[in-house]
PDB file of N, CA, C and O in Angstrom:
ATOM      1  N   MET A   1       1.116   9.241  -4.748  1.00  0.00           N
ATOM      2  CA  MET A   1      -0.199   8.501  -5.101  1.00  0.00           C
ATOM      3  C   MET A   1       0.487   7.485  -5.978  1.00  0.00           C
ATOM      4  O   MET A   1      -0.587   6.475  -5.784  1.00  0.00           O
ATOM      5  N   GLY A   2       1.278   8.047  -6.900  1.00  0.00           N
ATOM      6  CA  GLY A   2       1.597   6.765  -7.447  1.00  0.00           C
ATOM      7  C   GLY A   2       2.185   5.518  -7.088  1.00  0.00           C
ATOM      8  O   GLY A   2       1.798   4.452  -7.288  1.00  0.00           O
ATOM      9  N   LEU A   3       3.196   5.794  -5.626  1.00  0.00           N
ATOM     10  CA  LEU A   3       3.392   4.764  -5.030  1.00  0.00           C
ATOM     11  C   LEU A   3       2.451   3.842  -4.463  1.00  0.00           C
ATOM     12  O   LEU A   3       2.594   2.525  -4.141  1.00  0.00           O
ATOM     13  N   ALA A   4       1.542   4.496  -4.172  1.00  0.00           N
ATOM     14  CA  ALA A   4       0.351   3.911  -3.261  1.00  0.00           C
ATOM     15  C   ALA A   4      -0.376   2.650  -4.529  1.00  0.00           C
ATOM     16  O   ALA A   4      -0.844   1.619  -3.825  1.00  0.00           O
ATOM     17  N   GLY A   5      -0.180   3.358  -5.642  1.00  0.00           N
ATOM     18  CA  GLY A   5      -0.988   2.379  -6.812  1.00  0.00           C
ATOM     19  C   GLY A   5      -0.249   1.447  -6.976  1.00  0.00           C
ATOM     20  O   GLY A   5      -0.790  -0.157  -7.022  1.00  0.00           O
ATOM     21  N   VAL A   6       1.066   1.358  -6.953  1.00  0.00           N
ATOM     22  CA  VAL A   6       1.893   0.243  -6.947  1.00  0.00           C
ATOM     23  C   VAL A   6       2.271  -0.831  -6.007  1.00  0.00           C
ATOM     24  O   VAL A   6       2.269  -1.820  -6.367  1.00  0.00           O
ATOM     25  N   LEU A   7       2.059  -0.196  -4.678  1.00  0.00           N
ATOM     26  CA  LEU A   7       1.936  -1.067  -3.642  1.00  0.00           C
ATOM     27  C   LEU A   7       0.438  -1.828  -3.512  1.00  0.00           C
ATOM     28  O   LEU A   7       0.467  -3.155  -3.370  1.00  0.00           O
ATOM     29  N   VAL A   8      -0.542  -1.006  -3.845  1.00  0.00           N
ATOM     30  CA  VAL A   8      -1.742  -1.884  -4.081  1.00  0.00           C
ATOM     31  C   VAL A   8      -1.642  -2.762  -5.432  1.00  0.00           C
ATOM     32  O   VAL A   8      -2.176  -4.242  -4.944  1.00  0.00           O
ATOM     33  N   GLY A   9      -1.174  -2.983  -6.205  1.00  0.00           N
ATOM     34  CA  GLY A   9      -0.780  -3.678  -7.270  1.00  0.00           C
ATOM     35  C   GLY A   9       0.022  -4.784  -7.057  1.00  0.00           C
ATOM     36  O   GLY A   9      -0.192  -5.913  -7.122  1.00  0.00           O
ATOM     37  N   GLY A  10       0.947  -4.650  -6.324  1.00  0.00           N
ATOM     38  CA  GLY A  10       1.662  -5.608  -5.662  1.00  0.00           C
ATOM     39  C   GLY A  10       1.242  -6.552  -4.455  1.00  0.00           C
ATOM     40  O   GLY A  10       1.464  -7.918  -4.660  1.00  0.00           O
ATOM     41  N   ALA A  11       0.078  -6.042  -3.986  1.00  0.00           N
ATOM     42  CA  ALA A  11      -0.416  -6.740  -3.025  1.00  0.00           C
ATOM     43  C   ALA A  11      -1.236  -7.750  -3.769  1.00  0.00           C
ATOM     44  O   ALA A  11      -1.591  -8.685  -3.364  1.00  0.00           O
ATOM     45  N   LEU A  12      -2.273  -6.885  -4.750  1.00  0.00           N
ATOM     46  CA  LEU A  12      -3.072  -7.913  -5.564  1.00  0.00           C
ATOM     47  C   LEU A  12      -2.309  -8.835  -6.304  1.00  0.00           C
ATOM     48  O   LEU A  12      -2.623 -10.139  -6.206  1.00  0.00           O
ATOM     49  N   SER A  13      -1.177  -8.707  -6.746  1.00  0.00           N
ATOM     50  CA  SER A  13      -0.254  -9.906  -7.147  1.00  0.00           C
ATOM     51  C   SER A  13       0.102 -10.858  -6.220  1.00  0.00           C
ATOM     52  O   SER A  13       0.077 -12.251  -6.743  1.00  0.00           O
ATOM     53  N   PHE A  14       0.172 -10.306  -4.964  1.00  0.00           N
ATOM     54  CA  PHE A  14       0.594 -11.571  -4.113  1.00  0.00           C
ATOM     55  C   PHE A  14      -0.325 -12.322  -3.928  1.00  0.00           C
ATOM     56  O   PHE A  14      -0.177 -13.691  -3.577  1.00  0.00           O
ATOM     57  N   ARG A  15      -1.570 -11.746  -4.044  1.00  0.00           N
ATOM     58  CA  ARG A  15      -2.704 -12.664  -3.515  1.00  0.00           C
ATOM     59  C   ARG A  15      -3.045 -13.453  -4.542  1.00  0.00           C
ATOM     60  O   ARG A  15      -3.656 -14.648  -4.202  1.00  0.00           O
ATOM     61  N   GLN A  16      -2.806 -13.074  -5.914  1.00  0.00           N
ATOM     62  CA  GLN A  16      -2.785 -14.221  -6.820  1.00  0.00           C
ATOM     63  C   GLN A  16      -1.992 -15.471  -6.899  1.00  0.00           C
ATOM     64  O   GLN A  16      -2.141 -16.527  -7.467  1.00  0.00           O
ATOM     65  N   GLN A  17      -0.645 -15.242  -6.572  1.00  0.00           N
ATOM     66  CA  GLN A  17       0.278 -16.040  -6.153  1.00  0.00           C
ATOM     67  C   GLN A  17       0.254 -16.927  -5.009  1.00  0.00           C
ATOM     68  O   GLN A  17       1.046 -17.722  -4.762  1.00  0.00           O
ATOM     69  N   HIS A  18      -0.833 -16.474  -4.221  1.00  0.00           N
ATOM     70  CA  HIS A  18      -1.200 -17.076  -2.849  1.00  0.00           C
ATOM     71  C   HIS A  18       0.082 -17.131  -2.105  1.00  0.00           C
ATOM     72  O   HIS A  18       0.527 -18.232  -1.247  1.00  0.00           O
ATOM     73  N   LYS A  19       0.737 -16.066  -1.933  1.00  0.00           N
ATOM     74  CA  LYS A  19       1.564 -15.602  -0.858  1.00  0.00           C
ATOM     75  C   LYS A  19       1.043 -15.436   0.693  1.00  0.00           C
ATOM     76  O   LYS A  19      -0.226 -15.164   0.627  1.00  0.00           O
ATOM     77  N   PRO A  20       1.937 -15.571   1.792  1.00  0.00           N
ATOM     78  CA  PRO A  20       1.150 -15.293   3.010  1.00  0.00           C
ATOM     79  C   PRO A  20       0.447 -13.940   2.921  1.00  0.00           C
ATOM     80  O   PRO A  20       0.853 -13.214   2.258  1.00  0.00           O
ATOM     81  N   LEU A  21      -0.386 -14.187   3.929  1.00  0.00           N
ATOM     82  CA  LEU A  21      -1.373 -13.203   4.147  1.00  0.00           C
ATOM     83  C   LEU A  21      -0.629 -11.669   4.583  1.00  0.00           C
ATOM     84  O   LEU A  21      -0.930 -10.619   4.381  1.00  0.00           O
ATOM     85  N   TRP A  22       0.394 -12.194   5.436  1.00  0.00           N
ATOM     86  CA  TRP A  22       1.243 -10.897   6.258  1.00  0.00           C
ATOM     87  C   TRP A  22       1.752 -10.022   5.053  1.00  0.00           C
ATOM     88  O   TRP A  22       1.875  -8.629   5.181  1.00  0.00           O
ATOM     89  N   THR A  23       2.070 -10.430   3.700  1.00  0.00           N
ATOM     90  CA  THR A  23       2.954  -9.814   2.943  1.00  0.00           C
ATOM     91  C   THR A  23       1.782  -8.575   2.208  1.00  0.00           C
ATOM     92  O   THR A  23       2.022  -7.770   1.912  1.00  0.00           O
ATOM     93  N   GLN A  24       0.672  -9.620   2.244  1.00  0.00           N
ATOM     94  CA  GLN A  24      -0.516  -8.609   1.366  1.00  0.00           C
ATOM     95  C   GLN A  24      -0.933  -7.583   2.627  1.00  0.00           C
ATOM     96  O   GLN A  24      -1.007  -6.444   1.844  1.00  0.00           O
ATOM     97  N   ILE A  25      -1.000  -7.608   3.780  1.00  0.00           N
ATOM     98  CA  ILE A  25      -1.462  -6.804   4.703  1.00  0.00           C
ATOM     99  C   ILE A  25      -0.511  -5.575   4.651  1.00  0.00           C
ATOM    100  O   ILE A  25      -0.752  -4.422   4.941  1.00  0.00           O
ATOM    101  N   SER A  26       0.862  -6.086   4.844  1.00  0.00           N
ATOM    102  CA  SER A  26       1.875  -5.152   5.054  1.00  0.00           C
ATOM    103  C   SER A  26       1.930  -3.891   3.526  1.00  0.00           C
ATOM    104  O   SER A  26       2.167  -3.081   3.699  1.00  0.00           O
ATOM    105  N   PHE A  27       1.719  -4.707   2.354  1.00  0.00           N
ATOM    106  CA  PHE A  27       1.736  -3.822   1.120  1.00  0.00           C
ATOM    107  C   PHE A  27       0.455  -2.843   1.233  1.00  0.00           C
ATOM    108  O   PHE A  27       0.661  -1.484   0.969  1.00  0.00           O
ATOM    109  N   TYR A  28      -0.868  -3.152   1.689  1.00  0.00           N
ATOM    110  CA  TYR A  28      -1.803  -2.519   2.072  1.00  0.00           C
ATOM    111  C   TYR A  28      -1.613  -1.373   3.213  1.00  0.00           C
ATOM    112  O   TYR A  28      -1.847  -0.069   2.733  1.00  0.00           O
ATOM    113  N   VAL A  29      -0.942  -1.767   4.242  1.00  0.00           N
ATOM    114  CA  VAL A  29      -0.525  -0.997   5.350  1.00  0.00           C
ATOM    115  C   VAL A  29       0.400   0.373   4.622  1.00  0.00           C
ATOM    116  O   VAL A  29       0.233   1.278   4.834  1.00  0.00           O
ATOM    117  N   LEU A  30       1.561  -0.098   3.812  1.00  0.00           N
ATOM    118  CA  LEU A  30       2.356   1.152   3.333  1.00  0.00           C
ATOM    119  C   LEU A  30       1.641   1.509   2.217  1.00  0.00           C
ATOM    120  O   LEU A  30       2.018   2.734   2.027  1.00  0.00           O
ATOM    121  N   ALA A  31       0.320   0.972   1.551  1.00  0.00           N
ATOM    122  CA  ALA A  31       0.195   1.886   0.510  1.00  0.00           C
ATOM    123  C   ALA A  31      -0.750   3.261   1.160  1.00  0.00           C
ATOM    124  O   ALA A  31      -0.743   4.210   0.802  1.00  0.00           O
ATOM    125  N   GLY A  32      -1.441   2.575   2.460  1.00  0.00           N
ATOM    126  CA  GLY A  32      -2.224   3.675   3.151  1.00  0.00           C
ATOM    127  C   GLY A  32      -1.362   4.621   3.796  1.00  0.00           C
ATOM    128  O   GLY A  32      -1.588   5.821   3.625  1.00  0.00           O
ATOM    129  N   MET A  33      -0.192   4.224   4.183  1.00  0.00           N
ATOM    130  CA  MET A  33       0.620   5.350   4.622  1.00  0.00           C
ATOM    131  C   MET A  33       1.433   6.350   3.549  1.00  0.00           C
ATOM    132  O   MET A  33       1.369   7.352   3.735  1.00  0.00           O
ATOM    133  N   SER A  34       1.192   5.808   2.615  1.00  0.00           N
ATOM    134  CA  SER A  34       1.671   6.548   1.120  1.00  0.00           C
ATOM    135  C   SER A  34       0.638   7.818   1.043  1.00  0.00           C
ATOM    136  O   SER A  34       1.078   8.650   0.550  1.00  0.00           O
ATOM    137  N   LEU A  35      -0.471   7.071   1.032  1.00  0.00           N
ATOM    138  CA  LEU A  35      -1.600   8.299   0.589  1.00  0.00           C
ATOM    139  C   LEU A  35      -1.818   9.144   1.613  1.00  0.00           C
ATOM    140  O   LEU A  35      -1.784  10.485   1.252  1.00  0.00           O
ATOM    141  N   LEU A  36      -1.438   8.510   3.269  1.00  0.00           N
ATOM    142  CA  LEU A  36      -1.620   9.557   4.021  1.00  0.00           C
ATOM    143  C   LEU A  36      -0.259  10.577   3.787  1.00  0.00           C
ATOM    144  O   LEU A  36      -0.355  11.938   3.860  1.00  0.00           O
ATOM    145  N   ALA A  37       0.726   9.975   3.633  1.00  0.00           N
ATOM    146  CA  ALA A  37       2.012  11.084   3.267  1.00  0.00           C
ATOM    147  C   ALA A  37       1.695  12.139   2.079  1.00  0.00           C
ATOM    148  O   ALA A  37       1.918  13.374   2.189  1.00  0.00           O
ATOM    149  N   ALA A  38       0.970  11.576   0.967  1.00  0.00           N
ATOM    150  CA  ALA A  38       0.804  12.440  -0.262  1.00  0.00           C
ATOM    151  C   ALA A  38      -0.334  13.708   0.349  1.00  0.00           C
ATOM    152  O   ALA A  38      -0.410  14.464  -0.067  1.00  0.00           O
ATOM    153  N   TYR A  39      -1.292  13.135   1.086  1.00  0.00           N
ATOM    154  CA  TYR A  39      -2.166  13.953   1.453  1.00  0.00           C
ATOM    155  C   TYR A  39      -1.610  15.108   2.580  1.00  0.00           C
ATOM    156  O   TYR A  39      -2.045  16.170   2.311  1.00  0.00           O
ATOM    157  N   LEU A  40      -0.494  14.659   3.312  1.00  0.00           N
ATOM    158  CA  LEU A  40      -0.360  15.731   4.173  1.00  0.00           C
ATOM    159  C   LEU A  40       0.726  16.896   3.356  1.00  0.00           C
ATOM    160  O   LEU A  40       0.938  17.941   3.911  1.00  0.00           O
ATOM    161  N   LEU A  41       1.343  16.012   2.427  1.00  0.00           N
ATOM    162  CA  LEU A  41       2.133  17.135   1.657  1.00  0.00           C
ATOM    163  C   LEU A  41       1.586  17.957   0.838  1.00  0.00           C
ATOM    164  O   LEU A  41       1.807  19.365   0.382  1.00  0.00           O
ATOM    165  N   THR A  42       0.201  17.991   0.948  1.00  0.00           N
ATOM    166  CA  THR A  42      -0.739  18.841   0.076  1.00  0.00           C
ATOM    167  C   THR A  42      -1.074  19.988   0.866  1.00  0.00           C
ATOM    168  O   THR A  42      -1.684  21.140   0.435  1.00  0.00           O
ATOM    169  N   LEU A  43      -1.118  19.749   2.148  1.00  0.00           N
ATOM    170  CA  LEU A  43      -1.551  20.758   3.025  1.00  0.00           C
ATOM    171  C   LEU A  43      -0.812  21.964   2.948  1.00  0.00           C
ATOM    172  O   LEU A  43       0.260  22.221   3.119  1.00  0.00           O
ATOM    173  N   PRO A  44      -1.367  22.920   3.106  1.00  0.00           N
ATOM    174  CA  PRO A  44      -0.719  24.302   2.921  1.00  0.00           C
ATOM    175  C   PRO A  44       0.162  24.365   4.371  1.00  0.00           C
ATOM    176  O   PRO A  44      -0.211  24.071   5.488  1.00  0.00           O
ATOM    177  N   GLY A  45       1.394  24.909   4.511  1.00  0.00           N
ATOM    178  CA  GLY A  45       2.268  25.165   5.453  1.00  0.00           C
ATOM    179  C   GLY A  45       1.876  26.350   6.037  1.00  0.00           C
ATOM    180  O   GLY A  45       1.463  27.227   5.398  1.00  0.00           O
ATOM    181  N   ASN A  46       2.300  26.515   7.479  1.00  0.00           N
ATOM    182  CA  ASN A  46       2.224  28.016   7.988  1.00  0.00           C
ATOM    183  C   ASN A  46       3.409  28.634   7.691  1.00  0.00           C
ATOM    184  O   ASN A  46       4.557  28.366   7.753  1.00  0.00           O
TER     185      ASN A  46
END
């Protein structure tokens, strides 16, 4: 979950620097995937 926070912070930083939109979107997508992975790792295994 910490990685997701860093990625969202990077996306916000790119937004302030007026970088291309695709870089911001890619950071948000990676942050979402990081949150999904963190959630899946907390599920009890069989």
